[in-house]
Amino acid sequence: MIETLSILVHIFVITIFCYIPKYLLTFFNDDIKINIIDHLEIGIILNIFLLLILSFFFRQESNFIFYILLIVFLINLLFFIKDLINSIKLKKYLINPEFLLLLFLIFIFSVDLSSNLKLGWDAQNYWLVKKLVFSNGGSVFDLKNAPMPEYPYLGSFIWFIYSKISILNYEYFGRIFYIYLFLVSIFSVSKIIKIHFFEFLLLTLCIIFLIYKINLFSGYQEIINFSLLVILINNFYRLYNFKSSNYKISKKNILIIITMSILIWIKNESTVLILICLLSFLMSKQFKIDFKILSILFISGLLISKYFLFDYLELPHNIQTGPYDNLKFENLSEIITIERFLLISKHLIFGFFEMIIYFLSIILLIIILKYKKIKRFNIFLLHSFIFSIIFLYSAYLLFPYPLHGILNISLNRLMFQTSGFFIITIPLFYNFFLKKYVQK
């Protein structure tokens, strides 16, 4: 009973941290009317970005960042209460059915997590160890002594912070934030089209239960990458539908940049996901060349800043200690063979059928491209799919050891991350189907 109550309180705490003041909200969104889901989507991105910045100031002998978080929490709480009172007065209720459904699902999945506390192998040996560096009073400067120091640490730092500020201080309370992020991302992608609540309910539950498995929250960082990628693609969709002739820097661009700057501190492959977005964006004819050059400069700046910060923290820059260190140019002809290509293809095909959400998303994208008037955002998604497949083949063709074991272990996890590009096709297809066949 105490643990269940603590989960409810913890969900409330996360919600307040993600409920940013409206004056700050309007800085990141051009829409006059913004729903509570969009509010939380922006809030959770800014919350993670704040934690990224604060991670560099965390020290054992100082409670500085916790004082900052306390101030943020109190400010957000005051604005939440103020907006709640105003919404009641205006009869435009802040606590709407979508919000209640979100909180209910977060609670149910959190209780499920509390009953299934098993951690994955990578989680136990890498991500939990980084979390324990902070729990034991270490700072980012101590990460160089942790296993796989070349791996980014932000997911582990979030894990530490949200378990630390929980009532019971159990480690899994940090992972409840992962559940919160996942569900907010799915709710936000369902809200990109205008539908009634019952349709929203069916669409959202369909997406969630096609994806949800309790082991997604067993400490692996793929769920963070996936969720952030879903939110990132949502904002690209809004950018492509932004009514402007010059596409100058807008509020949507700022949110995209912040999301990308977070992603590169989650996992090493996050950088590849960002580059896939960039390449797909550069191939679009909708945007002017100066806007594209500016985008290249921004993303280059993010990657360069991460490089120098890793230098400052004395962390290595290699992709993964071990396998790729032994990759040599003169050996490429030996490892890039037809047999290995066919083996990867076989596992990819099986992976598509095992991962229903990926298979469904791609099928729906093909249908949209075939029957709907071609829109440039759909082409953006098509390019993202092509580059994702190239990435998957490249990652394994360049692996200098036998592939059977590594394909069985990691391919599904990589595919899951890249599926974040295409979840948006489900509400887009529903919108297309609704207009084409139902509303005639």
C-alpha positions as a Markdown table, in Angstrom:
| # | Residue | x | y | z |
|---|---|---|---|---|
| 1 | Met | 0.0 | 0.0 | 0.0 |
| 2 | Ile | 2.8 | 2.4 | 0.9 |
| 3 | Glu | 4.7 | 1.5 | -2.3 |
| 4 | Thr | 1.5 | 2.1 | -4.4 |
| 5 | Leu | 1.0 | 5.5 | -2.8 |
| 6 | Ser | 4.6 | 6.4 | -3.3 |
| 7 | Ile | 4.2 | 5.5 | -7.0 |
| 8 | Leu | 1.2 | 7.9 | -7.3 |
| 9 | Val | 3.2 | 10.7 | -5.5 |
| 10 | His | 6.2 | 10.1 | -7.8 |
| 11 | Ile | 4.0 | 10.3 | -11.0 |
| 12 | Phe | 2.6 | 13.6 | -9.6 |
| 13 | Val | 6.2 | 14.9 | -9.0 |
| 14 | Ile | 7.3 | 14.0 | -12.6 |
| 15 | Thr | 4.2 | 15.7 | -14.0 |
| 16 | Ile | 4.9 | 18.9 | -12.1 |
| 17 | Phe | 8.5 | 18.8 | -13.3 |
| 18 | Cys | 7.2 | 18.5 | -16.9 |
| 19 | Tyr | 4.5 | 21.2 | -16.4 |
| 20 | Ile | 6.4 | 24.3 | -17.4 |
| 21 | Pro | 4.9 | 27.8 | -17.1 |
| 22 | Lys | 2.8 | 29.0 | -20.1 |
| 23 | Tyr | 5.0 | 32.0 | -20.8 |
| 24 | Leu | 7.9 | 29.6 | -21.3 |
| 25 | Leu | 5.7 | 27.2 | -23.2 |
| 26 | Thr | 4.7 | 29.8 | -25.8 |
| 27 | Phe | 8.4 | 30.4 | -26.5 |
| 28 | Phe | 8.6 | 26.9 | -27.9 |
| 29 | Asn | 5.2 | 26.6 | -29.6 |
| 30 | Asp | 3.5 | 28.9 | -32.1 |
| 31 | Asp | 0.0 | 27.6 | -31.5 |
| 32 | Ile | -2.4 | 29.8 | -29.5 |
| 33 | Lys | -4.3 | 26.8 | -28.3 |
| 34 | Ile | -2.1 | 24.0 | -26.9 |
| 35 | Asn | -3.4 | 20.8 | -25.3 |
| 36 | Ile | -2.0 | 19.3 | -22.1 |
| 37 | Ile | -0.3 | 16.5 | -24.0 |
| 38 | Asp | 1.7 | 19.0 | -26.1 |
| 39 | His | 2.4 | 20.9 | -22.9 |
| 40 | Leu | 3.9 | 17.8 | -21.3 |
| 41 | Glu | 5.8 | 16.9 | -24.5 |
| 42 | Ile | 7.7 | 20.2 | -24.5 |
| 43 | Gly | 8.0 | 20.1 | -20.7 |
| 44 | Ile | 9.6 | 16.7 | -20.6 |
| 45 | Ile | 12.2 | 17.7 | -23.3 |
| 46 | Leu | 13.1 | 20.8 | -21.3 |
| 47 | Asn | 13.3 | 18.8 | -18.1 |
| 48 | Ile | 15.8 | 16.3 | -19.6 |
| 49 | Phe | 17.8 | 19.2 | -21.1 |
| 50 | Leu | 17.9 | 20.8 | -17.7 |
| 51 | Leu | 19.2 | 17.5 | -16.2 |
| 52 | Leu | 21.8 | 17.3 | -18.9 |
| 53 | Ile | 23.1 | 20.8 | -18.0 |
| 54 | Leu | 22.9 | 20.1 | -14.2 |
| 55 | Ser | 24.8 | 16.8 | -14.6 |
| 56 | Phe | 28.0 | 18.8 | -15.2 |
| 57 | Phe | 27.5 | 20.6 | -11.8 |
| 58 | Phe | 26.8 | 17.5 | -9.7 |
| 59 | Arg | 29.3 | 17.0 | -6.9 |
| 60 | Gln | 29.3 | 14.8 | -3.8 |
| 61 | Glu | 29.8 | 17.6 | -1.3 |
| 62 | Ser | 27.1 | 19.9 | -2.9 |
| 63 | Asn | 23.3 | 19.8 | -3.0 |
| 64 | Phe | 23.3 | 22.7 | -5.5 |
| 65 | Ile | 21.5 | 20.8 | -8.3 |
| 66 | Phe | 18.8 | 19.6 | -5.9 |
| 67 | Tyr | 18.2 | 23.1 | -4.7 |
| 68 | Ile | 17.8 | 24.1 | -8.4 |
| 69 | Leu | 15.4 | 21.2 | -9.0 |
| 70 | Leu | 13.4 | 22.2 | -5.9 |
| 71 | Ile | 13.0 | 25.8 | -7.1 |
| 72 | Val | 11.9 | 24.5 | -10.6 |
| 73 | Phe | 9.4 | 22.2 | -9.0 |
| 74 | Leu | 7.9 | 24.9 | -6.8 |
| 75 | Ile | 7.6 | 27.3 | -9.7 |
| 76 | Asn | 6.0 | 24.7 | -11.9 |
| 77 | Leu | 3.6 | 23.7 | -9.1 |
| 78 | Leu | 2.5 | 27.3 | -8.6 |
| 79 | Phe | 1.8 | 27.7 | -12.3 |
| 80 | Phe | 0.0 | 24.3 | -12.4 |
| 81 | Ile | -2.3 | 25.4 | -9.5 |
| 82 | Lys | -2.9 | 28.8 | -11.1 |
| 83 | Asp | -3.7 | 27.2 | -14.5 |
| 84 | Leu | -6.0 | 24.6 | -12.8 |
| 85 | Ile | -8.0 | 27.3 | -11.0 |
| 86 | Asn | -8.3 | 29.4 | -14.2 |
| 87 | Ser | -9.4 | 26.4 | -16.3 |
| 88 | Ile | -12.1 | 25.7 | -13.7 |
| 89 | Lys | -13.3 | 29.3 | -13.8 |
| 90 | Leu | -13.4 | 29.3 | -17.6 |
| 91 | Lys | -14.9 | 25.8 | -17.7 |
| 92 | Lys | -12.0 | 24.7 | -20.0 |
| 93 | Tyr | -10.7 | 22.0 | -17.8 |
| 94 | Leu | -7.0 | 21.4 | -17.6 |
| 95 | Ile | -7.5 | 17.8 | -16.4 |
| 96 | Asn | -9.1 | 16.4 | -19.5 |
| 97 | Pro | -9.8 | 12.7 | -20.5 |
| 98 | Glu | -6.5 | 12.4 | -22.4 |
| 99 | Phe | -4.5 | 13.6 | -19.4 |
| 100 | Leu | -6.4 | 11.2 | -17.0 |
| 101 | Leu | -5.8 | 8.3 | -19.5 |
| 102 | Leu | -2.1 | 9.2 | -19.6 |
| 103 | Leu | -1.8 | 9.2 | -15.8 |
| 104 | Phe | -3.7 | 6.0 | -15.5 |
| 105 | Leu | -1.5 | 4.1 | -17.9 |
| 106 | Ile | 1.6 | 5.5 | -16.3 |
| 107 | Phe | 0.4 | 4.2 | -13.0 |
| 108 | Ile | -0.6 | 0.8 | -14.4 |
| 109 | Phe | 2.8 | 0.3 | -16.1 |
| 110 | Ser | 4.7 | 1.5 | -13.1 |
| 111 | Val | 2.9 | -1.0 | -10.9 |
| 112 | Asp | 3.8 | -3.7 | -13.5 |
| 113 | Leu | 7.4 | -2.5 | -13.3 |
| 114 | Ser | 7.4 | -2.8 | -9.5 |
| 115 | Ser | 6.4 | -6.4 | -9.9 |
| 116 | Asn | 9.0 | -7.2 | -12.6 |
| 117 | Leu | 12.3 | -5.6 | -11.4 |
| 118 | Lys | 14.6 | -7.8 | -13.5 |
| 119 | Leu | 17.4 | -5.7 | -15.1 |
| 120 | Gly | 18.8 | -6.5 | -18.6 |
| 121 | Trp | 22.4 | -7.6 | -19.0 |
| 122 | Asp | 23.6 | -4.3 | -20.5 |
| 123 | Ala | 21.6 | -2.5 | -17.8 |
| 124 | Gln | 23.3 | -4.4 | -15.0 |
| 125 | Asn | 26.8 | -4.1 | -16.4 |
| 126 | Tyr | 26.9 | -0.6 | -17.9 |
| 127 | Trp | 23.9 | 1.7 | -17.3 |
| 128 | Leu | 23.2 | 0.7 | -13.7 |
| 129 | Val | 26.9 | 1.0 | -12.9 |
| 130 | Lys | 26.9 | 4.6 | -14.3 |
| 131 | Lys | 23.8 | 5.3 | -12.2 |
| 132 | Leu | 25.6 | 3.9 | -9.1 |
| 133 | Val | 28.6 | 6.3 | -9.8 |
| 134 | Phe | 26.2 | 9.2 | -9.1 |
| 135 | Ser | 24.4 | 7.3 | -6.2 |
| 136 | Asn | 27.7 | 6.8 | -4.5 |
| 137 | Gly | 28.6 | 10.4 | -4.7 |
| 138 | Gly | 30.7 | 10.4 | -7.9 |
| 139 | Ser | 30.4 | 13.0 | -10.6 |
| 140 | Val | 30.7 | 13.0 | -14.4 |
| 141 | Phe | 34.5 | 13.1 | -13.9 |
| 142 | Asp | 34.4 | 9.6 | -12.3 |
| 143 | Leu | 32.6 | 8.0 | -15.3 |
| 144 | Lys | 36.0 | 7.4 | -16.9 |
| 145 | Asn | 36.5 | 4.6 | -14.4 |
| 146 | Ala | 33.1 | 2.9 | -15.1 |
| 147 | Pro | 32.7 | 0.1 | -17.6 |
| 148 | Met | 32.3 | 1.3 | -21.2 |
| 149 | Pro | 33.3 | 4.9 | -20.5 |
| 150 | Glu | 32.7 | 5.8 | -24.1 |
| 151 | Tyr | 29.0 | 5.3 | -23.7 |
| 152 | Pro | 27.0 | 8.5 | -22.9 |
| 153 | Tyr | 25.6 | 8.7 | -19.5 |
| 154 | Leu | 22.4 | 10.9 | -19.5 |
| 155 | Gly | 20.0 | 8.1 | -19.3 |
| 156 | Ser | 21.8 | 6.8 | -16.2 |
| 157 | Phe | 21.8 | 10.3 | -14.7 |
| 158 | Ile | 18.0 | 10.6 | -15.2 |
| 159 | Trp | 17.7 | 7.2 | -13.5 |
| 160 | Phe | 19.7 | 8.4 | -10.5 |
| 161 | Ile | 17.9 | 11.8 | -10.2 |
| 162 | Tyr | 14.3 | 10.4 | -10.3 |
| 163 | Ser | 15.1 | 7.5 | -7.9 |
| 164 | Lys | 16.9 | 10.0 | -5.5 |
| 165 | Ile | 14.0 | 12.4 | -5.3 |
| 166 | Ser | 11.4 | 9.6 | -4.8 |
| 167 | Ile | 10.0 | 8.9 | -1.3 |
| 168 | Leu | 11.3 | 5.3 | -1.0 |
| 169 | Asn | 14.5 | 5.9 | -3.0 |
| 170 | Tyr | 14.1 | 2.6 | -4.8 |
| 171 | Glu | 16.1 | 2.4 | -8.1 |
| 172 | Tyr | 13.1 | 1.5 | -10.2 |
| 173 | Phe | 11.5 | 4.9 | -9.4 |
| 174 | Gly | 14.1 | 6.3 | -11.8 |
| 175 | Arg | 12.8 | 4.0 | -14.5 |
| 176 | Ile | 9.2 | 5.2 | -14.0 |
| 177 | Phe | 10.5 | 8.4 | -15.7 |
| 178 | Tyr | 11.3 | 6.1 | -18.8 |
| 179 | Ile | 7.6 | 5.0 | -18.7 |
| 180 | Tyr | 6.4 | 8.6 | -18.5 |
| 181 | Leu | 8.6 | 9.6 | -21.4 |
| 182 | Phe | 7.5 | 6.6 | -23.5 |
| 183 | Leu | 3.8 | 7.3 | -22.9 |
| 184 | Val | 4.0 | 11.0 | -23.5 |
| 185 | Ser | 5.7 | 10.4 | -26.8 |
| 186 | Ile | 3.0 | 8.0 | -27.9 |
| 187 | Phe | 0.2 | 10.3 | -26.8 |
| 188 | Ser | 1.9 | 13.2 | -28.6 |
| 189 | Val | 2.1 | 11.4 | -31.9 |
| 190 | Ser | -1.6 | 10.4 | -31.7 |
| 191 | Lys | -2.5 | 14.1 | -31.1 |
| 192 | Ile | -0.9 | 15.3 | -34.3 |
| 193 | Ile | -4.3 | 14.8 | -36.1 |
| 194 | Lys | -7.6 | 16.2 | -34.9 |
| 195 | Ile | -9.9 | 13.4 | -33.8 |
| 196 | His | -12.5 | 12.8 | -31.1 |
| 197 | Phe | -11.5 | 11.4 | -27.8 |
| 198 | Phe | -12.9 | 7.9 | -28.6 |
| 199 | Glu | -10.8 | 7.7 | -31.8 |
| 200 | Phe | -7.8 | 9.0 | -29.9 |
| 201 | Leu | -8.3 | 6.4 | -27.2 |
| 202 | Leu | -8.4 | 3.5 | -29.8 |
| 203 | Leu | -5.5 | 4.8 | -31.8 |
| 204 | Thr | -3.3 | 5.4 | -28.7 |
| 205 | Leu | -4.0 | 2.1 | -27.1 |
| 206 | Cys | -3.4 | 0.3 | -30.4 |
| 207 | Ile | 0.1 | 1.9 | -30.7 |
| 208 | Ile | 1.0 | 1.3 | -27.1 |
| 209 | Phe | 0.0 | -2.3 | -26.9 |
| 210 | Leu | 1.7 | -3.1 | -30.2 |
| 211 | Ile | 4.9 | -1.8 | -28.6 |
| 212 | Tyr | 4.7 | -2.4 | -24.9 |
| 213 | Lys | 6.8 | -5.1 | -23.2 |
| 214 | Ile | 7.9 | -4.9 | -19.6 |
| 215 | Asn | 11.5 | -5.6 | -20.6 |
| 216 | Leu | 11.6 | -2.3 | -22.5 |
| 217 | Phe | 12.0 | -0.7 | -19.0 |
| 218 | Ser | 14.6 | -3.2 | -17.7 |
| 219 | Gly | 17.2 | -0.5 | -17.7 |
| 220 | Tyr | 18.1 | -0.5 | -21.4 |
| 221 | Gln | 18.5 | 2.9 | -22.9 |
| 222 | Glu | 16.8 | 2.1 | -26.2 |
| 223 | Ile | 13.4 | 3.1 | -24.9 |
| 224 | Ile | 14.7 | 6.7 | -24.3 |
| 225 | Asn | 16.2 | 6.8 | -27.8 |
| 226 | Phe | 12.9 | 5.5 | -29.3 |
| 227 | Ser | 10.7 | 8.0 | -27.3 |
| 228 | Leu | 12.9 | 11.0 | -28.1 |
| 229 | Leu | 13.0 | 10.0 | -31.7 |
| 230 | Val | 9.1 | 9.8 | -31.8 |
| 231 | Ile | 9.0 | 13.4 | -30.3 |
| 232 | Leu | 11.7 | 14.6 | -32.7 |
| 233 | Ile | 9.8 | 13.3 | -35.8 |
| 234 | Asn | 6.6 | 14.9 | -34.5 |
| 235 | Asn | 8.3 | 18.2 | -34.5 |
| 236 | Phe | 9.7 | 17.6 | -38.0 |
| 237 | Tyr | 6.1 | 16.9 | -39.1 |
| 238 | Arg | 5.1 | 20.3 | -37.6 |
| 239 | Leu | 8.0 | 22.0 | -39.3 |
| 240 | Tyr | 7.0 | 20.5 | -42.7 |
| 241 | Asn | 3.5 | 21.8 | -42.1 |
| 242 | Phe | 4.6 | 25.2 | -40.9 |
| 243 | Lys | 3.0 | 27.8 | -43.0 |
| 244 | Ser | 5.9 | 30.0 | -44.0 |
| 245 | Ser | 7.5 | 31.0 | -47.2 |
| 246 | Asn | 11.1 | 31.4 | -45.9 |
| 247 | Tyr | 11.3 | 28.8 | -43.1 |
| 248 | Lys | 13.5 | 30.9 | -40.9 |
| 249 | Ile | 14.5 | 29.8 | -37.4 |
| 250 | Ser | 11.3 | 29.2 | -35.6 |
| 251 | Lys | 10.2 | 27.9 | -32.2 |
| 252 | Lys | 9.8 | 24.5 | -33.7 |
| 253 | Asn | 13.4 | 24.5 | -34.9 |
| 254 | Ile | 14.6 | 25.4 | -31.4 |
| 255 | Leu | 12.8 | 22.4 | -29.9 |
| 256 | Ile | 14.2 | 20.1 | -32.6 |
| 257 | Ile | 17.7 | 21.3 | -31.8 |
| 258 | Ile | 17.2 | 20.7 | -28.0 |
| 259 | Thr | 15.8 | 17.2 | -28.7 |
| 260 | Met | 18.9 | 16.4 | -30.8 |
| 261 | Ser | 21.3 | 17.8 | -28.2 |
| 262 | Ile | 19.7 | 15.4 | -25.7 |
| 263 | Leu | 19.7 | 12.4 | -28.0 |
| 264 | Ile | 23.5 | 12.4 | -28.5 |
| 265 | Trp | 24.0 | 12.0 | -24.7 |
| 266 | Ile | 21.8 | 8.9 | -24.5 |
| 267 | Lys | 23.6 | 6.3 | -26.7 |
| 268 | Asn | 26.4 | 6.3 | -29.3 |
| 269 | Glu | 24.0 | 5.2 | -32.1 |
| 270 | Ser | 21.9 | 8.3 | -31.3 |
| 271 | Thr | 24.4 | 10.3 | -33.4 |
| 272 | Val | 23.6 | 8.1 | -36.4 |
| 273 | Leu | 19.8 | 8.6 | -35.8 |
| 274 | Ile | 20.4 | 12.4 | -35.9 |
| 275 | Leu | 22.4 | 12.1 | -39.1 |
| 276 | Ile | 19.6 | 10.1 | -40.6 |
| 277 | Cys | 17.2 | 12.9 | -39.8 |
| 278 | Leu | 19.7 | 15.5 | -41.2 |
| 279 | Leu | 20.3 | 13.6 | -44.5 |
| 280 | Ser | 16.5 | 13.0 | -45.0 |
| 281 | Phe | 15.9 | 16.7 | -44.3 |
| 282 | Leu | 18.7 | 17.8 | -46.7 |
| 283 | Met | 17.1 | 15.8 | -49.5 |
| 284 | Ser | 13.8 | 17.8 | -49.2 |
| 285 | Lys | 13.1 | 20.4 | -51.8 |
| 286 | Gln | 10.8 | 22.3 | -49.5 |
| 287 | Phe | 13.5 | 24.2 | -47.7 |
| 288 | Lys | 16.0 | 26.7 | -49.0 |
| 289 | Ile | 19.7 | 26.1 | -49.2 |
| 290 | Asp | 20.6 | 28.7 | -46.6 |
| 291 | Phe | 18.2 | 27.0 | -44.1 |
| 292 | Lys | 19.8 | 23.6 | -44.9 |
| 293 | Ile | 23.3 | 25.0 | -44.4 |
| 294 | Leu | 22.3 | 26.5 | -41.1 |
| 295 | Ser | 20.9 | 23.1 | -40.0 |
| 296 | Ile | 24.2 | 21.4 | -40.9 |
| 297 | Leu | 26.1 | 24.0 | -38.9 |
| 298 | Phe | 23.8 | 23.5 | -35.9 |
| 299 | Ile | 24.1 | 19.7 | -35.9 |
| 300 | Ser | 27.9 | 20.0 | -36.5 |
| 301 | Gly | 28.1 | 22.3 | -33.5 |
| 302 | Leu | 26.2 | 19.8 | -31.3 |
| 303 | Leu | 28.6 | 16.9 | -32.3 |
| 304 | Ile | 31.7 | 19.1 | -31.9 |
| 305 | Ser | 30.6 | 20.3 | -28.4 |
| 306 | Lys | 30.0 | 16.7 | -27.4 |
| 307 | Tyr | 33.5 | 15.8 | -28.6 |
| 308 | Phe | 35.2 | 18.5 | -26.6 |
| 309 | Leu | 33.1 | 17.8 | -23.5 |
| 310 | Phe | 34.2 | 14.1 | -23.7 |
| 311 | Asp | 37.7 | 15.4 | -23.9 |
| 312 | Tyr | 37.1 | 17.5 | -20.8 |
| 313 | Leu | 35.7 | 14.6 | -18.9 |
| 314 | Glu | 38.6 | 12.4 | -20.1 |
| 315 | Leu | 36.2 | 9.9 | -21.8 |
| 316 | Pro | 37.2 | 8.0 | -24.9 |
| 317 | His | 35.7 | 8.8 | -28.3 |
| 318 | Asn | 35.6 | 5.3 | -29.8 |
| 319 | Ile | 32.2 | 3.9 | -30.8 |
| 320 | Gln | 32.6 | 0.7 | -28.7 |
| 321 | Thr | 35.7 | -0.6 | -27.0 |
| 322 | Gly | 36.6 | -3.9 | -28.5 |
| 323 | Pro | 35.1 | -5.0 | -31.8 |
| 324 | Tyr | 35.4 | -1.8 | -34.0 |
| 325 | Asp | 38.9 | -1.1 | -32.6 |
| 326 | Asn | 40.1 | -4.0 | -34.7 |
| 327 | Leu | 38.5 | -2.8 | -37.9 |
| 328 | Lys | 41.1 | -2.1 | -40.6 |
| 329 | Phe | 40.6 | -0.8 | -44.1 |
| 330 | Glu | 42.6 | -3.5 | -45.7 |
| 331 | Asn | 40.4 | -6.2 | -44.1 |
| 332 | Leu | 37.1 | -4.8 | -45.5 |
| 333 | Ser | 37.1 | -7.2 | -48.5 |
| 334 | Glu | 37.2 | -10.1 | -46.0 |
| 335 | Ile | 34.3 | -9.0 | -43.8 |
| 336 | Ile | 32.0 | -7.4 | -46.4 |
| 337 | Thr | 30.9 | -10.6 | -48.2 |
| 338 | Ile | 27.7 | -11.9 | -49.9 |
| 339 | Glu | 27.3 | -14.5 | -47.2 |
| 340 | Arg | 27.3 | -11.9 | -44.4 |
| 341 | Phe | 25.0 | -9.7 | -46.4 |
| 342 | Leu | 22.5 | -12.5 | -46.8 |
| 343 | Leu | 22.8 | -13.5 | -43.2 |
| 344 | Ile | 21.9 | -9.9 | -42.1 |
| 345 | Ser | 19.1 | -9.8 | -44.6 |
| 346 | Lys | 17.6 | -13.0 | -43.2 |
| 347 | His | 17.7 | -11.6 | -39.6 |
| 348 | Leu | 16.2 | -8.3 | -40.8 |
| 349 | Ile | 13.3 | -10.0 | -42.5 |
| 350 | Phe | 12.6 | -12.1 | -39.4 |
| 351 | Gly | 13.0 | -8.9 | -37.3 |
| 352 | Phe | 10.4 | -7.1 | -39.4 |
| 353 | Phe | 7.8 | -9.8 | -38.8 |
| 354 | Glu | 8.7 | -10.2 | -35.1 |
| 355 | Met | 8.4 | -6.4 | -34.5 |
| 356 | Ile | 4.8 | -5.8 | -35.5 |
| 357 | Ile | 4.9 | -2.1 | -35.0 |
| 358 | Tyr | 7.9 | -1.7 | -37.4 |
| 359 | Phe | 6.3 | -3.9 | -40.1 |
| 360 | Leu | 2.9 | -2.2 | -39.7 |
| 361 | Ser | 4.4 | 1.3 | -39.9 |
| 362 | Ile | 6.4 | 0.6 | -43.1 |
| 363 | Ile | 3.3 | -1.0 | -44.8 |
| 364 | Leu | 1.2 | 2.0 | -43.9 |
| 365 | Leu | 3.9 | 4.4 | -45.2 |
| 366 | Ile | 3.9 | 2.5 | -48.5 |
| 367 | Ile | 0.1 | 2.7 | -48.8 |
| 368 | Ile | 0.2 | 6.5 | -48.0 |
| 369 | Leu | 2.9 | 7.0 | -50.6 |
| 370 | Lys | 1.0 | 5.1 | -53.2 |
| 371 | Tyr | -2.5 | 6.4 | -52.8 |
| 372 | Lys | -2.2 | 9.8 | -51.2 |
| 373 | Lys | -1.0 | 12.9 | -52.9 |
| 374 | Ile | 2.7 | 12.9 | -52.2 |
| 375 | Lys | 3.7 | 15.3 | -49.4 |
| 376 | Arg | 7.3 | 16.1 | -48.7 |
| 377 | Phe | 7.1 | 14.9 | -45.1 |
| 378 | Asn | 6.1 | 11.5 | -46.4 |
| 379 | Ile | 9.2 | 11.6 | -48.7 |
| 380 | Phe | 11.2 | 12.6 | -45.6 |
| 381 | Leu | 10.0 | 9.4 | -43.9 |
| 382 | Leu | 10.8 | 7.3 | -47.0 |
| 383 | His | 14.4 | 8.6 | -47.0 |
| 384 | Ser | 14.6 | 8.0 | -43.2 |
| 385 | Phe | 13.6 | 4.4 | -43.9 |
| 386 | Ile | 16.2 | 4.0 | -46.6 |
| 387 | Phe | 19.0 | 5.5 | -44.5 |
| 388 | Ser | 17.9 | 3.4 | -41.5 |
| 389 | Ile | 18.3 | 0.2 | -43.5 |
| 390 | Ile | 21.7 | 1.3 | -44.8 |
| 391 | Phe | 22.7 | 2.0 | -41.1 |
| 392 | Leu | 21.6 | -1.5 | -40.0 |
| 393 | Tyr | 23.5 | -3.2 | -42.8 |
| 394 | Ser | 26.6 | -1.1 | -42.3 |
| 395 | Ala | 26.7 | -1.6 | -38.5 |
| 396 | Tyr | 26.9 | -5.4 | -39.0 |
| 397 | Leu | 28.8 | -5.7 | -42.3 |
| 398 | Leu | 31.6 | -3.7 | -40.6 |
| 399 | Phe | 31.5 | -5.9 | -37.5 |
| 400 | Pro | 34.9 | -7.8 | -37.7 |
| 401 | Tyr | 33.7 | -11.0 | -36.0 |
| 402 | Pro | 31.2 | -13.7 | -36.7 |
| 403 | Leu | 27.7 | -12.3 | -36.9 |
| 404 | His | 25.3 | -14.9 | -35.5 |
| 405 | Gly | 25.7 | -14.0 | -31.9 |
| 406 | Ile | 25.6 | -10.2 | -32.3 |
| 407 | Leu | 22.7 | -10.3 | -34.6 |
| 408 | Asn | 20.6 | -12.4 | -32.1 |
| 409 | Ile | 21.5 | -10.0 | -29.3 |
| 410 | Ser | 21.4 | -6.5 | -30.7 |
| 411 | Leu | 19.5 | -6.3 | -34.1 |
| 412 | Asn | 16.0 | -6.2 | -32.5 |
| 413 | Arg | 17.1 | -3.4 | -30.2 |
| 414 | Leu | 18.6 | -1.3 | -33.1 |
| 415 | Met | 15.5 | -1.9 | -35.1 |
| 416 | Phe | 13.3 | -0.8 | -32.2 |
| 417 | Gln | 15.2 | 2.4 | -32.0 |
| 418 | Thr | 14.8 | 3.2 | -35.7 |
| 419 | Ser | 11.1 | 2.3 | -35.6 |
| 420 | Gly | 10.7 | 5.6 | -33.7 |
| 421 | Phe | 11.0 | 7.3 | -37.2 |
| 422 | Phe | 7.8 | 5.6 | -38.4 |
| 423 | Ile | 5.3 | 5.4 | -35.6 |
| 424 | Ile | 3.8 | 8.6 | -36.9 |
| 425 | Thr | 2.6 | 6.8 | -40.0 |
| 426 | Ile | -0.2 | 5.1 | -38.0 |
| 427 | Pro | -2.1 | 8.4 | -37.1 |
| 428 | Leu | -1.3 | 9.7 | -40.6 |
| 429 | Phe | -2.8 | 6.7 | -42.2 |
| 430 | Tyr | -5.8 | 6.8 | -39.9 |
| 431 | Asn | -6.3 | 10.5 | -41.0 |
| 432 | Phe | -5.9 | 9.5 | -44.7 |
| 433 | Phe | -8.3 | 6.5 | -44.3 |
| 434 | Leu | -10.9 | 8.7 | -42.5 |
| 435 | Lys | -10.9 | 11.4 | -45.1 |
| 436 | Lys | -10.8 | 9.0 | -48.1 |
| 437 | Tyr | -13.4 | 6.4 | -47.1 |
| 438 | Val | -15.4 | 7.5 | -44.1 |
| 439 | Gln | -16.1 | 11.2 | -44.6 |
| 440 | Lys | -17.1 | 10.9 | -48.3 |
